CSV table of C-alpha atoms in Angstrom, one decimal:
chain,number,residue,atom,x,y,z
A,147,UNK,CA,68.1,37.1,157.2
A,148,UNK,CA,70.9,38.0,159.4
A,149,UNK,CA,72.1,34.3,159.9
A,150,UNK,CA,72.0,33.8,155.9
A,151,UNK,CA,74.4,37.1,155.7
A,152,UNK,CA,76.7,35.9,158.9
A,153,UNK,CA,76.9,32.3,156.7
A,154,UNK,CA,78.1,34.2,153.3
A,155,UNK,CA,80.7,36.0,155.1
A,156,UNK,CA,82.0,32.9,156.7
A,157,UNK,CA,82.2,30.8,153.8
A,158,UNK,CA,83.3,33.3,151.4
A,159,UNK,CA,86.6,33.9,153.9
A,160,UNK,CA,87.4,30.6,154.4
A,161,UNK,CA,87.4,29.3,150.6
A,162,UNK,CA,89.7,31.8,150.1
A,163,UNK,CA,92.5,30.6,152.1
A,164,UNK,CA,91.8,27.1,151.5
A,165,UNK,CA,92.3,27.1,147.6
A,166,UNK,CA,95.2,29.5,148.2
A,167,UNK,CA,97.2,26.7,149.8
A,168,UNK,CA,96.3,24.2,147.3
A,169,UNK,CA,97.6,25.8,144.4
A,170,UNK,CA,100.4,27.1,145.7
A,171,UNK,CA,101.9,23.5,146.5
A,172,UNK,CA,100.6,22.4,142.9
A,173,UNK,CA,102.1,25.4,141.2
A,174,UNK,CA,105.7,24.2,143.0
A,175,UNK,CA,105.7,20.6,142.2
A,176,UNK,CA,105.1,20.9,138.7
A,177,UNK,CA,107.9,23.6,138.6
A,178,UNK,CA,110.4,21.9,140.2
A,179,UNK,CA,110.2,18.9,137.4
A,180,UNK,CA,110.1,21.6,134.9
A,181,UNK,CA,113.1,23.2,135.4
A,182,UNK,CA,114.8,19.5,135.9
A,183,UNK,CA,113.8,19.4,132.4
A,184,UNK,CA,115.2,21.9,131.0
């Protein structure tokens, strides 16, 4: 039981800052283009 809760905490902090990375590059590329654009 106790190694099942120590696994959910670690994997539930480290998605976290992993997708927070992606979509902040994504969210910049396309913008960049976008306001070439216009």
């Amino acid at each position: 039981m106790l190694r099942g809760s120590r696994s959910g905490r670690a994997v539930a902090e480290q998605p976290p800052p992993a997708p927070a990375e992606r979509p902040a590059v994504v969210y910049v590329r396309p913008h960049e283009p976008s306001f070439r654009h216009g």
